[in-house]
Tab-separated table of C-alpha atoms in Angstrom:
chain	number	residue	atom	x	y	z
A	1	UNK	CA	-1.188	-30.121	1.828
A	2	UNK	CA	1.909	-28.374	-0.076
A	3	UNK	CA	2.427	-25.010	-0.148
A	4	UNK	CA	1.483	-24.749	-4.211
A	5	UNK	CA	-1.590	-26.537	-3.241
A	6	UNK	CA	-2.419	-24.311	-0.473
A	7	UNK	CA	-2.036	-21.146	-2.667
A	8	UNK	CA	-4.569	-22.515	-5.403
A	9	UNK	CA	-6.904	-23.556	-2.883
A	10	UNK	CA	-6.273	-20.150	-1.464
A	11	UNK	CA	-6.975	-18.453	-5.141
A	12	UNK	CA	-9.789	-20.543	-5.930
A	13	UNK	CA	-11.441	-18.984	-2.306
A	14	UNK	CA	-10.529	-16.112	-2.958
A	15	UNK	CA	-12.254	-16.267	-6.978
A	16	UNK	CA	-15.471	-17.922	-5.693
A	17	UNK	CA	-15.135	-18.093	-1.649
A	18	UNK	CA	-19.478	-18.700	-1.774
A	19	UNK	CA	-18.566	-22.016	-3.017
A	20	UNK	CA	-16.401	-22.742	0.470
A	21	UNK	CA	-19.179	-21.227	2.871
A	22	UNK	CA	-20.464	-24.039	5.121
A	23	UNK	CA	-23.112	-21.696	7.792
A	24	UNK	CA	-24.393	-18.456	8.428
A	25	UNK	CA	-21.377	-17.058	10.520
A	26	UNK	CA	-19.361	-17.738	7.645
A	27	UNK	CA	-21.962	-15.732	5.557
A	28	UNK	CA	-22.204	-12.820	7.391
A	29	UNK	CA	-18.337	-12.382	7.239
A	30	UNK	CA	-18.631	-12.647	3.780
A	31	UNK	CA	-21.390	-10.258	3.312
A	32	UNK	CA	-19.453	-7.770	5.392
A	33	UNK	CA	-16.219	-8.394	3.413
A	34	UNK	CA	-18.044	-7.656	0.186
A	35	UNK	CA	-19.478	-4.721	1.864
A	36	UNK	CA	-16.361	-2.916	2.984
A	37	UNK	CA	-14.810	-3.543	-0.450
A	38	UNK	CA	-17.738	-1.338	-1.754
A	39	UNK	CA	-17.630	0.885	0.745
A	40	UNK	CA	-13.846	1.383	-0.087
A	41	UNK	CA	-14.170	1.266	-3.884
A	42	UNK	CA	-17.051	3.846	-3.892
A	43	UNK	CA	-14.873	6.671	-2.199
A	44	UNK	CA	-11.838	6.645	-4.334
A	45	UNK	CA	-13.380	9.614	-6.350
A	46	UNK	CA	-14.480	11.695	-3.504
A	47	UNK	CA	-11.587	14.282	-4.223
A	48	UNK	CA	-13.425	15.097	-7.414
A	49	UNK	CA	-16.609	16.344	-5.373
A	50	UNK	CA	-17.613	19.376	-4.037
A	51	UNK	CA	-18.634	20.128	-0.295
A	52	UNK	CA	-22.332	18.894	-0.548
A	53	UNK	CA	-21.560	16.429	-3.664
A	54	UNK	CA	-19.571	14.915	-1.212
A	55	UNK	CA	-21.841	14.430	2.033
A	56	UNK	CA	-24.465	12.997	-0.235
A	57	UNK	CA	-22.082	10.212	-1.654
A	58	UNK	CA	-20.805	9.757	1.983
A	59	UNK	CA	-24.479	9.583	3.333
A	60	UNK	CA	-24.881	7.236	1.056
A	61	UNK	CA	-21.876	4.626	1.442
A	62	UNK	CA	-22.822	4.944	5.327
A	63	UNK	CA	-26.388	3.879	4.894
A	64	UNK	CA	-25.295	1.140	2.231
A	65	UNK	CA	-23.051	-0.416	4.921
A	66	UNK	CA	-25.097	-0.090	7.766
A	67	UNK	CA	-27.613	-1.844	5.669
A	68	UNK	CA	-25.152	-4.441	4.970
A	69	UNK	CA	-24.196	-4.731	8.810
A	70	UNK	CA	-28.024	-5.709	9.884
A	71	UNK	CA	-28.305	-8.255	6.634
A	72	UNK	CA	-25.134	-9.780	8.336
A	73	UNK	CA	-26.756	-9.825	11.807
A	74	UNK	CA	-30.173	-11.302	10.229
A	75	UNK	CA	-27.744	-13.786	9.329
A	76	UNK	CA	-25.787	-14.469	12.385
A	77	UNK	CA	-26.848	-11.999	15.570
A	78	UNK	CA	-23.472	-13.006	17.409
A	79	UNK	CA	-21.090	-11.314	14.478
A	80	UNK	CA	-18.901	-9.349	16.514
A	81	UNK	CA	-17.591	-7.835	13.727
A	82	UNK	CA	-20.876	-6.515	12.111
A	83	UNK	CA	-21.955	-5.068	15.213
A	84	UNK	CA	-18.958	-3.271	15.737
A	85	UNK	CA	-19.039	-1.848	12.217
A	86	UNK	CA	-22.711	-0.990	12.682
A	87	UNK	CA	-21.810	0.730	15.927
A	88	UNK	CA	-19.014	2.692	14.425
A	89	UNK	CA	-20.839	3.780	11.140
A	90	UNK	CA	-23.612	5.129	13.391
A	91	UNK	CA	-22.350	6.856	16.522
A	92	UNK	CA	-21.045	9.998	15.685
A	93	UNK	CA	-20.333	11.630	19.112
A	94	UNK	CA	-17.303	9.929	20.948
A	95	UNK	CA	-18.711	10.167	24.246
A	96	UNK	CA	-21.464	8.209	22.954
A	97	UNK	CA	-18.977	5.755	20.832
A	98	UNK	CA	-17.477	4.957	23.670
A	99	UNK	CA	-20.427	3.601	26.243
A	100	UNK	CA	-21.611	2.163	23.129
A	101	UNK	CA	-18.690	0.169	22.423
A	102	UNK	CA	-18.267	-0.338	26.156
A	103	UNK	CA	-21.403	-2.061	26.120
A	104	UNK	CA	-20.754	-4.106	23.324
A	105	UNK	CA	-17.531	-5.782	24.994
A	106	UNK	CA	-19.724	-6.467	28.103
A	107	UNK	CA	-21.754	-8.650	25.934
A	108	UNK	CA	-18.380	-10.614	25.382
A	109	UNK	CA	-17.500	-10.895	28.777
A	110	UNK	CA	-18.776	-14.826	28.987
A	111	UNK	CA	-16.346	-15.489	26.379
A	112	UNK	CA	-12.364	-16.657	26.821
A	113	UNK	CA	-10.251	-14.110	29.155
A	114	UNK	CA	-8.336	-11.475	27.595
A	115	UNK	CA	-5.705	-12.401	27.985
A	116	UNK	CA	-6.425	-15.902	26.408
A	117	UNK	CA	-7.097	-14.445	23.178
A	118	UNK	CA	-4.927	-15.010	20.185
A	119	UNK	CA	-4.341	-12.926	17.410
A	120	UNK	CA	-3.330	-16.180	14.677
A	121	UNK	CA	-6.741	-17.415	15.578
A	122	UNK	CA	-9.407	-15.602	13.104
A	123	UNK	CA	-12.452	-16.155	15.847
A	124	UNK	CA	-10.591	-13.642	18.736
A	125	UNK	CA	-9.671	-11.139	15.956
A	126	UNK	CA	-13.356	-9.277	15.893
A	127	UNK	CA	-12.652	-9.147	20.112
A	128	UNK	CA	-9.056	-7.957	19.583
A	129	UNK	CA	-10.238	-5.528	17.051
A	130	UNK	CA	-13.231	-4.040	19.391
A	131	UNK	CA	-10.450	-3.387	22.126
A	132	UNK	CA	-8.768	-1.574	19.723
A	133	UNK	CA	-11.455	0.520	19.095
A	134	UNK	CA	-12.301	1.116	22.655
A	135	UNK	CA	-8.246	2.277	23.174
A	136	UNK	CA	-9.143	5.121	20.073
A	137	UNK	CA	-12.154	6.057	21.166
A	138	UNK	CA	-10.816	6.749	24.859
A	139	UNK	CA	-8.503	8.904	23.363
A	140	UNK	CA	-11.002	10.837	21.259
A	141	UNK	CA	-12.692	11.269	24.716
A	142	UNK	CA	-9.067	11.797	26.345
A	143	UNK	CA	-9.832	9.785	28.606
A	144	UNK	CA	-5.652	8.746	28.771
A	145	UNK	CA	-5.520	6.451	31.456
A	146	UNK	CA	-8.297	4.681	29.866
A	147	UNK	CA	-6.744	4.443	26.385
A	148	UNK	CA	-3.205	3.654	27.964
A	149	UNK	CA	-4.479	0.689	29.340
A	150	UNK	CA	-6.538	-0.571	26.808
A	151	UNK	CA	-3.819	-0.399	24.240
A	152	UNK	CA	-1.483	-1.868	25.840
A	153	UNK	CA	-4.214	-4.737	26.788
A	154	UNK	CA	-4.207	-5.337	22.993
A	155	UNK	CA	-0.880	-4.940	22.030
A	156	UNK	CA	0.246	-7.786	24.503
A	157	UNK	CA	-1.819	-10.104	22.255
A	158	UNK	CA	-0.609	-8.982	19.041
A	159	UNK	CA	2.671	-7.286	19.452
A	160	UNK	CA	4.145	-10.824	18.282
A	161	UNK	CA	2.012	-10.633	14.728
A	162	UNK	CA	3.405	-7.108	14.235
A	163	UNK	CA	0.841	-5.074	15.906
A	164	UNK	CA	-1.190	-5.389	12.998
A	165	UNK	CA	-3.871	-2.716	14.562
A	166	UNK	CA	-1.345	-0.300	15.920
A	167	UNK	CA	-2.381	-0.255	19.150
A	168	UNK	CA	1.304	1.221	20.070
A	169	UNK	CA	0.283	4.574	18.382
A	170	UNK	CA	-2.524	4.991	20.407
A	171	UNK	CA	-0.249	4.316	23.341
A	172	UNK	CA	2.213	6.861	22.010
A	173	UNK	CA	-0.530	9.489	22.367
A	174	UNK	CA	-1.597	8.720	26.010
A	175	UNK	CA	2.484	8.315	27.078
A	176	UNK	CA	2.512	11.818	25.406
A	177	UNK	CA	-0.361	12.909	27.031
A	178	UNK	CA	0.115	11.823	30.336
A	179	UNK	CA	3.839	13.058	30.080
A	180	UNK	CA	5.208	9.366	30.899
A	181	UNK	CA	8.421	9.644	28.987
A	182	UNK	CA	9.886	6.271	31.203
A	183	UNK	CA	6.770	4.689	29.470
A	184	UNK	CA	7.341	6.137	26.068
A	185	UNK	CA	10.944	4.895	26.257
A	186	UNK	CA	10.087	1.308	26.687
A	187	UNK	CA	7.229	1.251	24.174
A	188	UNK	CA	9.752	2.574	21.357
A	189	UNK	CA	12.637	0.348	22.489
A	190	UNK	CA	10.221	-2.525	21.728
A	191	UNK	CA	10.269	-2.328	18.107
A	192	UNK	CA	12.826	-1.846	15.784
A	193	UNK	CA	11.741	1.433	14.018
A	194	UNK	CA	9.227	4.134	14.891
A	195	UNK	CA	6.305	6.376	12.894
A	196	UNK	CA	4.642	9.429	12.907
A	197	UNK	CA	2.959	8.854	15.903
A	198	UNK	CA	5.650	7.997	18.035
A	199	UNK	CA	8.027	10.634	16.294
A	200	UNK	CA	4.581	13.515	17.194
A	201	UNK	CA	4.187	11.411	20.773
A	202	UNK	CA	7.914	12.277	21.437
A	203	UNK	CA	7.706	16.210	20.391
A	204	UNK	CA	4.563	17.096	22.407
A	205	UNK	CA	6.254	15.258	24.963
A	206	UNK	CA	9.192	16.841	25.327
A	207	UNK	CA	7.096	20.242	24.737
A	208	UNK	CA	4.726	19.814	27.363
A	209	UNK	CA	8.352	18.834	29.807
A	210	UNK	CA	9.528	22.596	28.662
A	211	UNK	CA	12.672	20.666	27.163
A	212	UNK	CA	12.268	22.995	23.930
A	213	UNK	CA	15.792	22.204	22.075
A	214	UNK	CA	14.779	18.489	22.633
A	215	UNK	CA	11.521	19.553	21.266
A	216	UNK	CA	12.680	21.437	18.422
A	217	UNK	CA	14.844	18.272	17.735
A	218	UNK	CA	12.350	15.769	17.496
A	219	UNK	CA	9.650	18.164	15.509
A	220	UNK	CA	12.444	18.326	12.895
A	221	UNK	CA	12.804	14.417	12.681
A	222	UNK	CA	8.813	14.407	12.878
A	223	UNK	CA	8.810	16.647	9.422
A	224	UNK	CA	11.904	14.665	7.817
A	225	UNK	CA	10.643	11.360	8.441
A	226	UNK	CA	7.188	11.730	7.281
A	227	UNK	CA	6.501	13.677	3.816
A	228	UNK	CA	4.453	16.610	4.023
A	229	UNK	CA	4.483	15.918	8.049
A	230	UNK	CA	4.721	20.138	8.240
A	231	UNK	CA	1.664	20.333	6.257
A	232	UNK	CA	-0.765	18.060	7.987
A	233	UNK	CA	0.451	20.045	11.249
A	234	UNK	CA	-0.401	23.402	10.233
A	235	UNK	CA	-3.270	22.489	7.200
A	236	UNK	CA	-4.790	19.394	9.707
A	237	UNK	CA	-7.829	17.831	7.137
A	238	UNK	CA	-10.950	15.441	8.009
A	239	UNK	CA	-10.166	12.097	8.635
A	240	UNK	CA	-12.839	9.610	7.882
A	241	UNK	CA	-13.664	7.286	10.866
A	242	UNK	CA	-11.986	4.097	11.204
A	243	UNK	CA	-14.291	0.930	9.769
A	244	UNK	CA	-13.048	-0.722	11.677
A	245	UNK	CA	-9.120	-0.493	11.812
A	246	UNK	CA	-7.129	2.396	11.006
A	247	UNK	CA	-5.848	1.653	7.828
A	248	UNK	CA	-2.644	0.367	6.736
A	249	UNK	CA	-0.777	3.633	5.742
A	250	UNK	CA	2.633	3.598	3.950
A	251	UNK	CA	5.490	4.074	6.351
A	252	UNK	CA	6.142	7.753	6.313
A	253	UNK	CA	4.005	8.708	3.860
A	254	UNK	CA	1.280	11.968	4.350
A	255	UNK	CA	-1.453	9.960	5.119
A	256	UNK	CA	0.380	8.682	7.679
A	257	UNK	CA	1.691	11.938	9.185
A	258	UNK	CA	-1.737	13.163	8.373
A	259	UNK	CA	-3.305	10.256	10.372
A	260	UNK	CA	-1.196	10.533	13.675
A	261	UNK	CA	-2.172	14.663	13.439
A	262	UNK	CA	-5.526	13.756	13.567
A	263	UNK	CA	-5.588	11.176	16.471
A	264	UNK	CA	-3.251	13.919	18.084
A	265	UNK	CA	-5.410	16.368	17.954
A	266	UNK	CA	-7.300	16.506	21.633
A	267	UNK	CA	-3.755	16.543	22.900
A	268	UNK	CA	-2.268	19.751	20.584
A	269	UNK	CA	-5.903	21.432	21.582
A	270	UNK	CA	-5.051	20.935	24.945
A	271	UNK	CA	-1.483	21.908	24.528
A	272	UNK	CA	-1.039	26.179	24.407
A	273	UNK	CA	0.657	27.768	21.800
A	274	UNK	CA	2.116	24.095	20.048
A	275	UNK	CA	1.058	24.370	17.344
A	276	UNK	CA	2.518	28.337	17.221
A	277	UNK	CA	5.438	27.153	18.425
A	278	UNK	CA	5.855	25.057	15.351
A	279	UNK	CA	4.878	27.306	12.974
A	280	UNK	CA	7.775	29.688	14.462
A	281	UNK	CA	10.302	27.400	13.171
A	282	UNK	CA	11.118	29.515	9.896
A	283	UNK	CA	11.879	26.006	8.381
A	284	UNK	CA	8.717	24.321	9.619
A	285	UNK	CA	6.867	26.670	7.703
A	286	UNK	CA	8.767	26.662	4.318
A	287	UNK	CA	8.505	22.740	4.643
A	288	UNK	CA	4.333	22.801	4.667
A	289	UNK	CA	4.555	25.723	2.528
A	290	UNK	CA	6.626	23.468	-0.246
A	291	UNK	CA	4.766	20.449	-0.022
A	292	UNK	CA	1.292	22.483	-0.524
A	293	UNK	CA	3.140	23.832	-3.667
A	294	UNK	CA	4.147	20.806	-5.154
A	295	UNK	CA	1.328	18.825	-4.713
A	296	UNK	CA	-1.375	21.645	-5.224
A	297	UNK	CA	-2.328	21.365	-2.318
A	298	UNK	CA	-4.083	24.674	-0.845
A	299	UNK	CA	-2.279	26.856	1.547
């Protein structure tokens, strides 16, 4: 097939892709797709809502794509994928997430190794994409070692594709975490450029060492490199959960910075006086302070 032919078979898929469905597995992927384009879609005014507007319209998405999630599984009980959404749009607790999702990859454990999975190859993605989770999830429950491991489990399967589920952020964190800078050196000098989680990983790092001009230095590359990285520091704001990837934020954009705050957050908790320290940068300050102002953001 030629490449033009390939895209318009690809369009016409794309415009009808019922038409292309040959079994249920197929149909519950569908069904899901569908369903996390209207779970997407139907939050894109939530900044419009007030505090309890709000948790009704999210209460309601939830229980729209749970809903969706068992219709999948009526259709195919083995889709990975729908059970892992199902899992994540229910358990709220991460303690909890976590021996759920646990148990969930047990029930996978007849499958290929590991290791044998493949990221080009769409049937291990759901597997690679549970892992993922699992890293996350350990580090909600800082549970480092854990999460350390588990990332790097997955990103030796898709570092090749680009790390398309960022499992070297989560990394970042536990290298941070576990004050591993050896290990945080090799992880950055794998890729070519870094983010806001590896620019944060590096600060708390060299924080929690006590090597405070190195510090300073990196949580003024952290602010510069990431806009309004100041702001999601000292005004941190709720992060929906991940459904089931964390999203594909713009490189060094706020909802990145604001992202990598947010997964670093059990880490600056467990940190004294970080986040002190950062607001006693006169500059640090004026930074958040300026982006709240131009944006309208509150402060």
């Amino acid at each position: 097939m030629s490449d033009a032919a390939y895209e318009e078979l690809l369009l016409a898929v794309r415009q009808n892709p019922e038409a292309y469905i040959d079994d249920d597995a197929e149909r519950a992927l569908a069904l899901l797709a569908q369903a996390m384009r209207k779970f997407n879609e139907s939050a894109r005014d939530d900044d419009l809502l007030d505090d309890d507007q709000y948790m009704a319209a999210r209460n309601k998405r939830f229980d729209s794509l749970r809903g969706a999630c068992q219709a999948a599984l009526s259709l195919d009980a083995d889709c990975l994928d729908a059970q892992l959404l199902l899992t994540l749009a229910t358990v709220g607790r991460p303690d909890k997430l976590l021996d759920a999702l646990c148990e969930l990859e047990e029930k996978c454990a007849d499958g290929l190794a590991f290791a044998q999975l493949d990221w080009d190859n769409p049937w291990d993605r759901a597997r690679l994409r549970l892992r993922a989770a699992i890293s996350r999830t350990c580090a909600d429950c800082a549970c480092w070692k854990m999460a350390l491991e588990t990332a790097n489990s997955v990103l030796g399967v898709t570092e090749s594709a680009g790390d398309p589920l960022g499992a070297r952020n989560t990394a970042a964190l536990a290298y941070a975490r576990l004050e591993d800078e050896e290990g945080l050196n090799a992880l950055e000098a794998r890729f070519t450029q870094g983010n806001a989680w590896t620019s944060l990983a590096r600060c708390l790092l060299l924080y929690k060492l006590e090597r405070t001009p190195a510090a300073r230095r990196s949580l003024r590359g952290f602010a510069q490199l990431n806009q309004g990285a100041a702001y999601a520091m000292m005004r941190p704001v709720f992060v929906e959960v991940y459904l089931p990837d964390r999203p594909d934020y713009a490189p060094g954009s706020f909802e990145e910075a604001m992202a990598a705050v947010h997964e670093a957050e059990v880490i600056i908790a467990d940190t004294p006086d970080f986040v002190a320290w950062c607001q006693a940068q006169a500059w640090f300050e004026a930074d958040a302070r300026a982006y709240a102002e131009k944006h309208d953001l509150d402060w």
